[in-house]
Amino acid sequence: MKQNKLISFRLPVIVCLLTCGLLYCFSYLIENSFEKFSIQQNVTELNSVITSVERELSYYAPDENRDEFFQNLLLILTGHHRLFVYIIDDSGKIVYRTRGPNLSIALTPTVLEQIIKNHRTAIANVDKASYRIAASRLMVENGKQFTTIAAVARDLQLEFIGRLRHGLGILIIIACVLALIGSVMTIYITQKPINRLIKKIERINLKSLNYRIPTTSVPTKYVSLVTAFNNVLNRMQDVFHRQHNFTADIAHEMRTPITNLTTQTQIVLNNARSTEEYREILYSNLEEYEKMSQMISDMLFLAQADNRQLIPNLICIDLHDMIMMMCDYFEPLTDEKHITFCLEGNCSHIQGDKRMLGRAISNILSNAIRYTPEKEKITITLSQVTEKRVKIIISNPGTKIDSKHLPHLFDRFYRIDESRHRNENDNSSGAGIGLAIVKSIIEAHKGSIYAESDDLSTRFVINLPTVN
Ligand SMILES: Nc1ncnc2c1ncn2[C@@H]1O[C@H](COP(=O)(O)OP(=O)(O)OP(=O)(O)O)[C@@H](O)[C@H]1O
Ligand SMILES: [Mg+2]
């Protein structure tokens, strides 16, 4: 929120400064071009007057045809507003002078010589008025020299430039204020739904994790953001839910063997027993201890997997040989149910941890044996998917697993038949972490596993890279 406020403050200031800068450059350009234009106009006007005067000077001798000469000068100057002319002969005497400012105050002989020499104009300030001055020197036929000085007042131009500057200044201020107000309002309008959204998000806590932000209450451009956020909430809720169930399940699984042990001990202590009877009871207790110990080591194994500490000890494995050995290992169990194993196909050797992969496959096989009806067949198929990937399919007949359960089979403590596994006297079902361990092992080998089931069979499909 604080960050938001900072952005909402910064942005209008930036917009305002940019507008101000742009308009300043624009007004500078306008002012500059007008000034250049007016200088050019003055210079052209002064030069044209001086040329006309010099033409008259070379045509008439001002001393002889004085009246005619003055009349022509008047004609030349007609129409030129606030333009003044001075003609000085080589003795320094003023031959002609229009009524106007006394330029000799501002125009020293040196400055005058420079103007003439460099063919340039100069600015002179007389009586608080500013003039642009041009001058030229002409030698006429009789050898006489005349200096013509022309000056034009700049007051109007300066006044116009001043007004222009003032107007542009006001325009810049108004534009900046408008840009500031406009950008503040735009930010406020666009930020409003975001702020509402932030408030809603801030209200979400562990207790209201099932709350979802309605996509209908946000502008269309934020719908995908809200949908993504709601999806994150879905995933988080799922994780929290599983975490919660996980703790409850561990407590339950630990309570069962401890209750068994407590009850058994209480019964034993009620009466005196023979050494043989005590031995038997201790054996039975040992079974419960082993179950607990197994459960704890399974939990530790999964915790290791969660912390990415499950590092396979890689060696070259012949999967065909390894599975054959496992089938032999399970023979007493399969014989009991008259189940047979059928190992089909083959694949190249892979790099893997023999103990871990053995544990994973035996978990799947023990499930398969548990859920296969008597006198049926469990099929294990090995195949080479690509040069670098192999596939193991373990398929057993039995009741179809509903598709809604399939993605959860690998979750910890997940069992399809809740009532059956909660029956503490039912030894046919396990804790429900066998497949979770399988998944951790396969993923530690950079492989993947999924389950599929139909009316004919349930299949566990493992994909493994040959090289890790
Ligand atoms: N081959 C199979 N056929 C039918 N259902 C299966 C099969 N394998 C697993 N399941 C179902 O998946 C659930 C989870 O299996 P998992 O191996 O994780 O747990 P478990 O066998 O119940 O207990 P544990 O393996 O910890 O002793 C089982 O409870 C069962 O409902
Ligand atoms: Mg199992």
Short mmCIF file of C-alpha atoms and ligand atoms in Angstrom, two decimals:
data_model
loop_
_atom_site.label_atom_id
_atom_site.label_comp_id
_atom_site.label_asym_id
_atom_site.label_seq_id
_atom_site.Cartn_x
_atom_site.Cartn_y
_atom_site.Cartn_z
CA MET A 1 0.00 0.00 0.00
CA LYS A 2 2.83 2.37 0.99
CA GLN A 3 4.61 1.51 -2.26
CA ASN A 4 1.37 2.18 -4.14
CA LYS A 5 1.04 5.61 -2.57
CA LEU A 6 4.62 6.41 -3.50
CA ILE A 7 3.98 5.41 -7.12
CA SER A 8 0.73 7.43 -7.21
CA PHE A 9 2.65 10.46 -5.97
CA ARG A 10 5.68 10.02 -8.18
CA LEU A 11 3.84 9.49 -11.44
CA PRO A 12 1.88 12.81 -11.49
CA VAL A 13 5.07 14.68 -10.59
CA ILE A 14 6.91 13.01 -13.49
CA VAL A 15 4.02 13.78 -15.90
CA CYS A 16 3.92 17.36 -14.63
CA LEU A 17 7.68 17.85 -15.06
CA LEU A 18 7.59 16.31 -18.54
CA THR A 19 4.72 18.58 -19.63
CA CYS A 20 6.53 21.57 -18.16
CA GLY A 21 9.80 20.65 -19.91
CA LEU A 22 8.12 20.02 -23.25
CA LEU A 23 6.16 23.27 -23.18
CA TYR A 24 9.24 25.21 -22.09
CA CYS A 25 11.21 23.87 -25.08
CA PHE A 26 8.27 24.66 -27.35
CA SER A 27 7.98 28.26 -26.11
CA TYR A 28 11.73 28.73 -26.31
CA LEU A 29 11.61 27.68 -29.96
CA ILE A 30 8.72 30.05 -30.74
CA GLU A 31 10.36 32.99 -28.98
CA ASN A 32 13.69 32.30 -30.61
CA SER A 33 12.32 32.06 -34.12
CA PHE A 34 10.29 35.24 -33.66
CA GLU A 35 13.37 37.09 -32.45
CA LYS A 36 15.43 35.86 -35.40
CA PHE A 37 12.65 36.83 -37.77
CA SER A 38 12.39 40.35 -36.35
CA ILE A 39 16.17 40.86 -36.47
CA GLN A 40 16.15 39.77 -40.09
CA GLN A 41 13.27 42.15 -40.83
CA ASN A 42 15.09 45.08 -39.14
CA VAL A 43 18.36 44.40 -40.96
CA THR A 44 16.60 44.16 -44.33
CA GLU A 45 14.71 47.39 -43.65
CA LEU A 46 17.84 49.28 -42.51
CA ASN A 47 19.91 48.05 -45.46
CA SER A 48 17.26 48.95 -47.99
CA VAL A 49 16.93 52.47 -46.54
CA ILE A 50 20.73 52.96 -46.48
CA THR A 51 21.00 51.73 -50.10
CA SER A 52 18.26 54.16 -51.18
CA VAL A 53 19.89 57.06 -49.30
CA GLU A 54 23.30 56.33 -50.83
CA ARG A 55 21.75 56.20 -54.28
CA GLU A 56 20.38 59.69 -53.69
CA LEU A 57 23.73 60.81 -52.32
CA SER A 58 25.58 59.63 -55.38
CA TYR A 59 23.00 61.19 -57.67
CA TYR A 60 22.67 64.57 -56.01
CA ALA A 61 25.27 66.76 -54.41
CA PRO A 62 23.44 67.57 -51.15
CA ASP A 63 25.12 70.99 -50.98
CA GLU A 64 23.89 72.02 -54.42
CA ASN A 65 20.42 70.47 -54.82
CA ARG A 66 19.54 70.57 -51.16
CA ASP A 67 15.74 70.89 -51.46
CA GLU A 68 15.33 68.21 -54.08
CA PHE A 69 17.66 65.91 -52.13
CA PHE A 70 15.70 66.38 -48.87
CA GLN A 71 12.40 65.84 -50.68
CA ASN A 72 13.63 62.55 -52.07
CA LEU A 73 14.88 61.48 -48.66
CA LEU A 74 11.44 62.18 -47.21
CA LEU A 75 9.91 60.00 -49.89
CA ILE A 76 12.36 57.20 -49.03
CA LEU A 77 11.51 57.34 -45.34
CA THR A 78 7.76 57.52 -45.80
CA GLY A 79 6.10 54.35 -44.54
CA HIS A 80 8.99 53.31 -42.29
CA HIS A 81 7.73 53.47 -38.75
CA ARG A 82 10.14 54.89 -36.17
CA LEU A 83 13.10 54.68 -38.52
CA PHE A 84 15.71 57.44 -38.21
CA VAL A 85 18.48 58.50 -40.62
CA TYR A 86 21.65 60.55 -40.07
CA ILE A 87 23.98 61.68 -42.86
CA ILE A 88 27.35 62.99 -41.81
CA ASP A 89 29.99 64.40 -44.20
CA ASP A 90 33.73 63.79 -43.90
CA SER A 91 34.19 66.90 -41.76
CA GLY A 92 31.81 65.41 -39.18
CA LYS A 93 29.04 67.87 -39.98
CA ILE A 94 25.50 66.48 -39.95
CA VAL A 95 24.14 66.96 -43.47
CA TYR A 96 20.76 65.49 -42.74
CA ARG A 97 19.01 64.19 -39.67
CA THR A 98 15.46 63.03 -39.07
CA ARG A 99 13.81 64.06 -35.84
CA GLY A 100 14.50 61.38 -33.28
CA PRO A 101 16.89 60.14 -30.60
CA ASN A 102 20.36 61.51 -30.15
CA LEU A 103 22.32 58.46 -31.13
CA SER A 104 25.71 60.08 -30.54
CA ILE A 105 25.18 59.36 -26.79
CA ALA A 106 25.25 55.60 -27.37
CA LEU A 107 27.21 55.43 -30.59
CA THR A 108 30.90 56.15 -30.05
CA PRO A 109 33.14 56.66 -33.12
CA THR A 110 34.83 53.31 -32.47
CA VAL A 111 31.51 51.42 -32.44
CA LEU A 112 30.47 53.26 -35.60
CA GLU A 113 33.72 52.31 -37.35
CA GLN A 114 33.22 48.66 -36.37
CA ILE A 115 29.67 48.62 -37.73
CA ILE A 116 30.86 50.07 -41.02
CA LYS A 117 33.88 47.80 -41.25
CA ASN A 118 32.12 44.57 -40.37
CA HIS A 119 28.84 45.31 -42.21
CA ARG A 120 26.96 44.44 -39.06
CA THR A 121 24.24 45.99 -36.99
CA ALA A 122 24.41 47.02 -33.33
CA ILE A 123 22.00 47.70 -30.51
CA ALA A 124 21.96 51.08 -28.83
CA ASN A 125 19.86 52.16 -25.87
CA VAL A 126 18.88 55.81 -25.72
CA ASP A 127 16.36 57.30 -23.29
CA LYS A 128 15.09 53.88 -22.16
CA ALA A 129 14.38 52.93 -25.78
CA SER A 130 16.27 50.32 -27.77
CA TYR A 131 17.39 50.75 -31.39
CA ARG A 132 19.00 48.56 -34.00
CA ILE A 133 21.58 50.53 -35.94
CA ALA A 134 23.23 50.03 -39.33
CA ALA A 135 25.74 52.32 -41.03
CA SER A 136 27.61 52.69 -44.31
CA ARG A 137 30.19 55.03 -45.87
CA LEU A 138 30.08 56.26 -49.46
CA MET A 139 32.51 58.29 -51.50
CA VAL A 140 30.80 60.40 -54.18
CA GLU A 141 32.21 61.70 -57.48
CA ASN A 142 33.66 64.94 -56.14
CA GLY A 143 35.74 62.96 -53.66
CA LYS A 144 33.56 63.75 -50.70
CA GLN A 145 32.69 61.01 -48.17
CA PHE A 146 29.27 60.61 -46.55
CA THR A 147 28.41 58.33 -43.61
CA THR A 148 24.81 57.19 -43.48
CA ILE A 149 23.48 55.89 -40.16
CA ALA A 150 20.03 54.33 -39.97
CA ALA A 151 18.33 53.29 -36.72
CA VAL A 152 15.03 51.52 -36.18
CA ALA A 153 13.21 51.33 -32.84
CA ARG A 154 12.84 47.84 -31.31
CA ASP A 155 10.29 48.79 -28.67
CA LEU A 156 7.33 47.17 -30.39
CA GLN A 157 9.21 43.95 -30.99
CA LEU A 158 10.49 43.84 -27.43
CA GLU A 159 7.02 44.47 -26.12
CA PHE A 160 5.62 41.74 -28.32
CA ILE A 161 8.32 39.26 -27.20
CA GLY A 162 7.63 40.22 -23.57
CA ARG A 163 3.90 39.60 -24.00
CA LEU A 164 4.58 36.34 -25.83
CA ARG A 165 6.88 35.19 -23.02
CA HIS A 166 4.32 36.12 -20.40
CA GLY A 167 1.51 34.34 -22.28
CA LEU A 168 3.60 31.22 -22.79
CA GLY A 169 4.59 31.25 -19.10
CA ILE A 170 0.94 31.30 -18.05
CA LEU A 171 0.19 28.57 -20.60
CA ILE A 172 2.97 26.39 -19.12
CA ILE A 173 1.66 26.85 -15.58
CA ILE A 174 -1.94 26.04 -16.61
CA ALA A 175 -0.80 23.00 -18.62
CA CYS A 176 1.28 21.73 -15.69
CA VAL A 177 -1.57 22.11 -13.22
CA LEU A 178 -3.95 20.37 -15.65
CA ALA A 179 -1.42 17.55 -16.26
CA LEU A 180 -0.99 17.15 -12.50
CA ILE A 181 -4.73 17.03 -11.83
CA GLY A 182 -5.31 14.76 -14.87
CA SER A 183 -2.65 12.25 -13.90
CA VAL A 184 -3.70 12.21 -10.23
CA MET A 185 -7.29 11.53 -11.28
CA THR A 186 -6.27 8.87 -13.83
CA ILE A 187 -4.16 7.11 -11.21
CA TYR A 188 -6.92 7.35 -8.65
CA ILE A 189 -9.48 5.90 -11.07
CA THR A 190 -7.22 3.05 -12.26
CA GLN A 191 -5.89 2.35 -8.77
CA LYS A 192 -9.32 2.17 -7.11
CA PRO A 193 -10.17 -1.42 -8.19
CA ILE A 194 -6.61 -2.54 -7.39
CA ASN A 195 -6.87 -1.03 -3.90
CA ARG A 196 -10.22 -2.77 -3.37
CA LEU A 197 -8.57 -6.00 -4.51
CA ILE A 198 -5.63 -5.51 -2.13
CA LYS A 199 -8.03 -4.94 0.79
CA LYS A 200 -9.85 -8.18 -0.07
CA ILE A 201 -6.57 -10.09 -0.33
CA GLU A 202 -5.35 -8.63 2.98
CA ARG A 203 -8.45 -9.95 4.71
CA ILE A 204 -7.63 -13.55 3.70
CA ASN A 205 -6.07 -15.55 6.51
CA LEU A 206 -5.81 -19.20 7.54
CA LYS A 207 -9.40 -19.21 8.81
CA SER A 208 -10.84 -17.77 5.61
CA LEU A 209 -8.69 -19.79 3.23
CA ASN A 210 -11.84 -21.06 1.50
CA TYR A 211 -12.73 -17.49 0.41
CA ARG A 212 -12.33 -16.81 -3.33
CA ILE A 213 -12.33 -13.33 -4.86
CA PRO A 214 -15.36 -13.10 -7.21
CA THR A 215 -14.13 -12.39 -10.72
CA THR A 216 -17.35 -10.48 -11.45
CA SER A 217 -16.39 -7.74 -8.98
CA VAL A 218 -13.16 -6.75 -10.76
CA PRO A 219 -12.55 -4.96 -14.10
CA THR A 220 -12.03 -7.29 -17.07
CA LYS A 221 -8.28 -6.60 -17.28
CA TYR A 222 -7.79 -8.00 -13.77
CA VAL A 223 -9.90 -11.15 -14.24
CA SER A 224 -6.93 -13.32 -15.24
CA LEU A 225 -4.90 -12.00 -12.28
CA VAL A 226 -7.74 -12.77 -9.85
CA THR A 227 -8.23 -16.22 -11.42
CA ALA A 228 -4.53 -16.95 -11.01
CA PHE A 229 -4.66 -15.76 -7.40
CA ASN A 230 -7.74 -17.91 -6.70
CA ASN A 231 -5.89 -20.90 -8.16
CA VAL A 232 -2.97 -20.23 -5.81
CA LEU A 233 -5.48 -20.18 -2.94
CA ASN A 234 -6.89 -23.51 -4.16
CA ARG A 235 -3.45 -25.06 -4.11
CA MET A 236 -2.62 -23.54 -0.72
CA GLN A 237 -5.89 -24.76 0.75
CA ASP A 238 -5.19 -28.22 -0.61
CA VAL A 239 -1.70 -28.23 0.94
CA PHE A 240 -3.05 -27.00 4.30
CA HIS A 241 -5.82 -29.57 4.20
CA ARG A 242 -3.35 -32.37 3.48
CA GLN A 243 -0.94 -31.11 6.10
CA HIS A 244 -3.76 -31.09 8.63
CA ASN A 245 -4.90 -34.60 7.68
CA PHE A 246 -1.30 -35.77 7.67
CA THR A 247 -0.79 -34.84 11.32
CA ALA A 248 -4.11 -36.43 12.29
CA ASP A 249 -3.20 -39.59 10.35
CA ILE A 250 0.23 -39.92 11.98
CA ALA A 251 -1.37 -39.54 15.42
CA HIS A 252 -3.93 -42.19 14.51
CA GLU A 253 -1.37 -44.61 13.11
CA MET A 254 0.82 -44.28 16.21
CA ARG A 255 -2.12 -44.60 18.56
CA THR A 256 -3.19 -48.01 17.18
CA PRO A 257 -0.02 -49.98 18.08
CA ILE A 258 0.38 -48.10 21.37
CA THR A 259 -3.24 -48.95 22.35
CA ASN A 260 -2.60 -52.59 21.43
CA LEU A 261 0.55 -52.66 23.55
CA THR A 262 -1.14 -50.95 26.52
CA THR A 263 -4.16 -53.27 26.48
CA GLN A 264 -2.02 -56.35 26.12
CA THR A 265 0.28 -55.29 28.98
CA GLN A 266 -2.68 -54.53 31.24
CA ILE A 267 -4.20 -57.98 30.58
CA VAL A 268 -0.86 -59.71 31.20
CA LEU A 269 -0.33 -57.85 34.46
CA ASN A 270 -3.74 -58.92 35.81
CA ASN A 271 -2.58 -62.53 36.37
CA ALA A 272 0.71 -64.33 36.94
CA ARG A 273 1.96 -66.05 33.75
CA SER A 274 4.42 -68.76 32.87
CA THR A 275 7.76 -67.86 31.27
CA GLU A 276 6.52 -69.33 27.98
CA GLU A 277 3.44 -67.12 28.03
CA TYR A 278 5.53 -64.02 28.76
CA ARG A 279 7.83 -64.91 25.88
CA GLU A 280 4.84 -65.21 23.52
CA ILE A 281 3.45 -61.88 24.65
CA LEU A 282 6.82 -60.21 24.21
CA TYR A 283 7.03 -61.61 20.67
CA SER A 284 3.63 -60.18 19.90
CA ASN A 285 4.71 -56.82 21.38
CA LEU A 286 7.82 -56.93 19.26
CA GLU A 287 5.61 -57.03 16.16
CA GLU A 288 3.90 -53.80 17.24
CA TYR A 289 7.27 -52.18 18.00
CA GLU A 290 8.50 -53.17 14.56
CA LYS A 291 5.36 -51.69 12.96
CA MET A 292 5.96 -48.40 14.79
CA SER A 293 9.62 -48.41 13.95
CA GLN A 294 8.79 -49.05 10.28
CA MET A 295 6.27 -46.23 10.30
CA ILE A 296 8.79 -43.82 11.84
CA SER A 297 11.49 -44.75 9.35
CA ASP A 298 8.95 -44.35 6.51
CA MET A 299 8.08 -40.88 7.79
CA LEU A 300 11.76 -39.98 8.01
CA PHE A 301 12.27 -41.26 4.49
CA LEU A 302 9.44 -39.04 3.20
CA ALA A 303 10.77 -36.06 5.18
CA GLN A 304 14.13 -36.60 3.50
CA ALA A 305 12.41 -36.68 0.11
CA ASP A 306 10.58 -33.43 0.95
CA ASN A 307 13.88 -31.76 1.79
CA ARG A 308 15.44 -33.08 -1.41
CA GLN A 309 17.89 -35.09 0.63
CA LEU A 310 17.03 -38.35 -1.10
CA ILE A 311 20.14 -38.88 -3.16
CA PRO A 312 20.22 -42.19 -5.04
CA ASN A 313 23.41 -44.20 -4.82
CA LEU A 314 23.70 -44.92 -8.54
CA ILE A 315 24.87 -48.27 -9.86
CA CYS A 316 24.12 -50.22 -13.03
CA ILE A 317 20.92 -52.24 -12.59
CA ASP A 318 19.45 -55.07 -14.66
CA LEU A 319 15.74 -54.48 -14.03
CA HIS A 320 14.77 -57.90 -15.42
CA ASP A 321 17.03 -59.70 -12.91
CA MET A 322 15.96 -57.46 -10.04
CA ILE A 323 12.24 -58.04 -10.64
CA MET A 324 12.77 -61.80 -11.03
CA MET A 325 14.42 -61.86 -7.61
CA MET A 326 11.53 -59.93 -6.12
CA CYS A 327 8.96 -62.30 -7.57
CA ASP A 328 10.88 -65.13 -5.88
CA TYR A 329 10.87 -63.16 -2.63
CA PHE A 330 7.06 -62.79 -2.73
CA GLU A 331 6.50 -66.45 -3.62
CA PRO A 332 5.27 -67.54 -0.16
CA LEU A 333 2.59 -64.83 -0.30
CA THR A 334 1.55 -65.53 -3.89
CA ASP A 335 1.47 -69.26 -3.24
CA GLU A 336 -0.96 -68.67 -0.41
CA LYS A 337 -3.40 -67.00 -2.82
CA HIS A 338 -2.42 -69.18 -5.81
CA ILE A 339 -1.36 -66.06 -7.68
CA THR A 340 1.26 -66.24 -10.43
CA PHE A 341 3.72 -63.66 -11.70
CA CYS A 342 4.36 -63.13 -15.38
CA LEU A 343 7.41 -61.06 -16.38
CA GLU A 344 7.31 -59.95 -20.03
CA GLY A 345 9.67 -57.97 -22.28
CA ASN A 346 13.03 -56.52 -21.44
CA CYS A 347 14.94 -53.25 -21.43
CA SER A 348 18.46 -51.93 -21.24
CA HIS A 349 20.31 -51.65 -17.93
CA ILE A 350 19.69 -48.45 -16.04
CA GLN A 351 21.55 -46.35 -13.51
CA GLY A 352 19.75 -46.29 -10.16
CA ASP A 353 19.80 -46.98 -6.47
CA LYS A 354 19.18 -50.73 -6.16
CA ARG A 355 17.85 -50.56 -2.60
CA MET A 356 15.47 -47.67 -3.33
CA LEU A 357 14.14 -49.05 -6.62
CA GLY A 358 13.76 -52.48 -4.99
CA ARG A 359 11.70 -50.87 -2.23
CA ALA A 360 9.53 -49.00 -4.75
CA ILE A 361 8.80 -52.08 -6.86
CA SER A 362 8.18 -54.30 -3.85
CA ASN A 363 5.66 -51.74 -2.51
CA ILE A 364 3.74 -51.92 -5.79
CA LEU A 365 4.00 -55.71 -5.92
CA SER A 366 2.77 -56.12 -2.33
CA ASN A 367 -0.25 -53.92 -3.15
CA ALA A 368 -0.85 -55.93 -6.31
CA ILE A 369 -0.78 -59.19 -4.35
CA ARG A 370 -3.15 -57.73 -1.76
CA TYR A 371 -5.74 -56.61 -4.33
CA THR A 372 -5.48 -59.50 -6.83
CA PRO A 373 -8.22 -62.11 -6.45
CA GLU A 374 -7.09 -65.68 -5.79
CA LYS A 375 -5.77 -67.79 -8.69
CA GLU A 376 -5.22 -64.72 -10.89
CA LYS A 377 -2.07 -63.43 -12.59
CA ILE A 378 0.05 -60.32 -11.97
CA THR A 379 1.84 -59.11 -15.11
CA ILE A 380 5.05 -57.08 -15.13
CA THR A 381 6.05 -55.66 -18.52
CA LEU A 382 9.41 -54.12 -19.27
CA SER A 383 9.93 -52.04 -22.41
CA GLN A 384 12.37 -49.58 -23.97
CA VAL A 385 10.55 -46.31 -24.71
CA THR A 386 13.51 -44.50 -26.24
CA GLU A 387 17.23 -45.07 -26.13
CA LYS A 388 17.35 -43.22 -22.84
CA ARG A 389 14.03 -44.17 -21.23
CA VAL A 390 12.53 -47.42 -20.01
CA LYS A 391 9.02 -48.29 -18.91
CA ILE A 392 7.80 -50.73 -16.24
CA ILE A 393 4.10 -51.62 -16.11
CA ILE A 394 2.82 -53.62 -13.13
CA SER A 395 -0.70 -54.78 -13.82
CA ASN A 396 -3.04 -56.77 -11.62
CA PRO A 397 -6.68 -57.80 -12.04
CA GLY A 398 -9.19 -56.70 -9.41
CA THR A 399 -11.88 -54.18 -8.67
CA LYS A 400 -11.62 -51.04 -10.76
CA ILE A 401 -10.34 -47.95 -8.91
CA ASP A 402 -12.62 -44.99 -9.54
CA SER A 403 -10.82 -42.37 -11.66
CA LYS A 404 -11.37 -39.70 -8.97
CA HIS A 405 -9.04 -41.65 -6.64
CA LEU A 406 -6.25 -42.26 -9.16
CA PRO A 407 -4.36 -38.95 -8.79
CA HIS A 408 -4.50 -39.21 -4.97
CA LEU A 409 -3.19 -42.78 -4.63
CA PHE A 410 0.31 -41.33 -4.23
CA ASP A 411 -0.74 -38.94 -1.42
CA ARG A 412 0.37 -39.84 2.10
CA PHE A 413 -2.16 -41.87 4.11
CA TYR A 414 -4.57 -41.96 1.19
CA ARG A 415 -6.72 -45.05 1.06
CA ILE A 416 -9.71 -45.63 -1.13
CA ASP A 417 -11.76 -47.48 1.45
CA GLU A 418 -11.73 -45.20 4.49
CA SER A 419 -13.88 -47.44 6.68
CA ARG A 420 -11.68 -50.49 6.07
CA HIS A 421 -8.36 -48.90 6.90
CA ARG A 422 -9.71 -47.33 10.06
CA ASN A 423 -10.62 -50.79 11.31
CA GLU A 424 -7.87 -51.40 13.78
CA ASN A 425 -8.26 -55.17 13.66
CA ASP A 426 -7.95 -55.36 9.88
CA ASN A 427 -4.40 -56.33 9.10
CA SER A 428 -4.94 -56.58 5.36
CA SER A 429 -4.53 -52.84 4.80
CA GLY A 430 -1.42 -50.78 5.51
CA ALA A 431 -0.81 -47.24 6.68
CA GLY A 432 -1.30 -45.77 3.22
CA ILE A 433 2.18 -44.41 2.63
CA GLY A 434 3.56 -47.18 0.44
CA LEU A 435 2.76 -45.41 -2.85
CA ALA A 436 3.91 -42.01 -1.47
CA ILE A 437 7.32 -43.60 -0.88
CA VAL A 438 7.25 -45.13 -4.38
CA LYS A 439 6.61 -41.70 -5.90
CA SER A 440 9.45 -40.07 -3.91
CA ILE A 441 11.87 -42.76 -5.04
CA ILE A 442 10.87 -42.55 -8.71
CA GLU A 443 11.09 -38.75 -8.64
CA ALA A 444 14.51 -38.93 -6.94
CA HIS A 445 15.53 -40.96 -10.04
CA LYS A 446 14.08 -38.18 -12.30
CA GLY A 447 11.34 -40.56 -13.43
CA SER A 448 7.55 -40.42 -13.30
CA ILE A 449 4.74 -42.70 -12.18
CA TYR A 450 0.99 -42.79 -12.68
CA ALA A 451 -1.84 -45.24 -12.13
CA GLU A 452 -4.65 -46.31 -14.44
CA SER A 453 -7.52 -48.64 -13.80
CA ASP A 454 -10.40 -50.23 -15.71
CA ASP A 455 -12.73 -53.19 -15.30
CA LEU A 456 -10.00 -55.64 -16.33
CA SER A 457 -7.00 -54.45 -14.33
CA THR A 458 -5.18 -51.78 -12.31
CA ARG A 459 -1.83 -50.68 -13.73
CA PHE A 460 1.07 -48.72 -12.29
CA VAL A 461 3.22 -47.24 -15.05
CA ILE A 462 6.78 -46.17 -14.23
CA ASN A 463 8.98 -44.20 -16.62
CA LEU A 464 12.67 -44.11 -15.78
CA PRO A 465 15.71 -42.58 -17.46
CA THR A 466 18.49 -45.04 -18.16
CA VAL A 467 21.12 -42.50 -17.09
CA ASN A 468 20.53 -40.20 -14.11
N1 LIG B 1 -2.87 -52.71 -7.07
C1 LIG B 1 -3.84 -52.07 -6.48
N2 LIG B 1 -5.12 -52.38 -6.73
C2 LIG B 1 -6.11 -51.70 -6.14
N3 LIG B 1 -5.95 -50.69 -5.27
C3 LIG B 1 -4.70 -50.33 -4.99
C4 LIG B 1 -3.59 -50.97 -5.57
N4 LIG B 1 -2.48 -50.40 -5.09
C5 LIG B 1 -2.88 -49.43 -4.25
N5 LIG B 1 -4.20 -49.38 -4.18
C6 LIG B 1 -4.99 -48.43 -3.36
O1 LIG B 1 -4.15 -47.36 -3.06
C7 LIG B 1 -4.11 -47.11 -1.66
C8 LIG B 1 -2.77 -46.57 -1.29
O2 LIG B 1 -1.77 -47.56 -1.44
P1 LIG B 1 -0.48 -47.51 -0.51
O3 LIG B 1 0.43 -48.59 -0.94
O4 LIG B 1 0.00 -46.13 -0.54
O5 LIG B 1 -1.09 -47.78 0.92
P2 LIG B 1 -1.42 -49.13 1.63
O6 LIG B 1 -0.99 -50.25 0.77
O7 LIG B 1 -2.84 -49.04 2.01
O8 LIG B 1 -0.51 -49.02 2.91
P3 LIG B 1 1.07 -49.27 3.04
O9 LIG B 1 1.60 -49.42 1.67
O10 LIG B 1 1.58 -48.04 3.73
O11 LIG B 1 1.25 -50.46 3.84
C9 LIG B 1 -4.43 -48.44 -1.05
O12 LIG B 1 -5.00 -48.28 0.22
C10 LIG B 1 -5.43 -48.99 -2.03
O13 LIG B 1 -6.73 -48.53 -1.73
MG MG B 2 1.00 -50.42 0.04
#
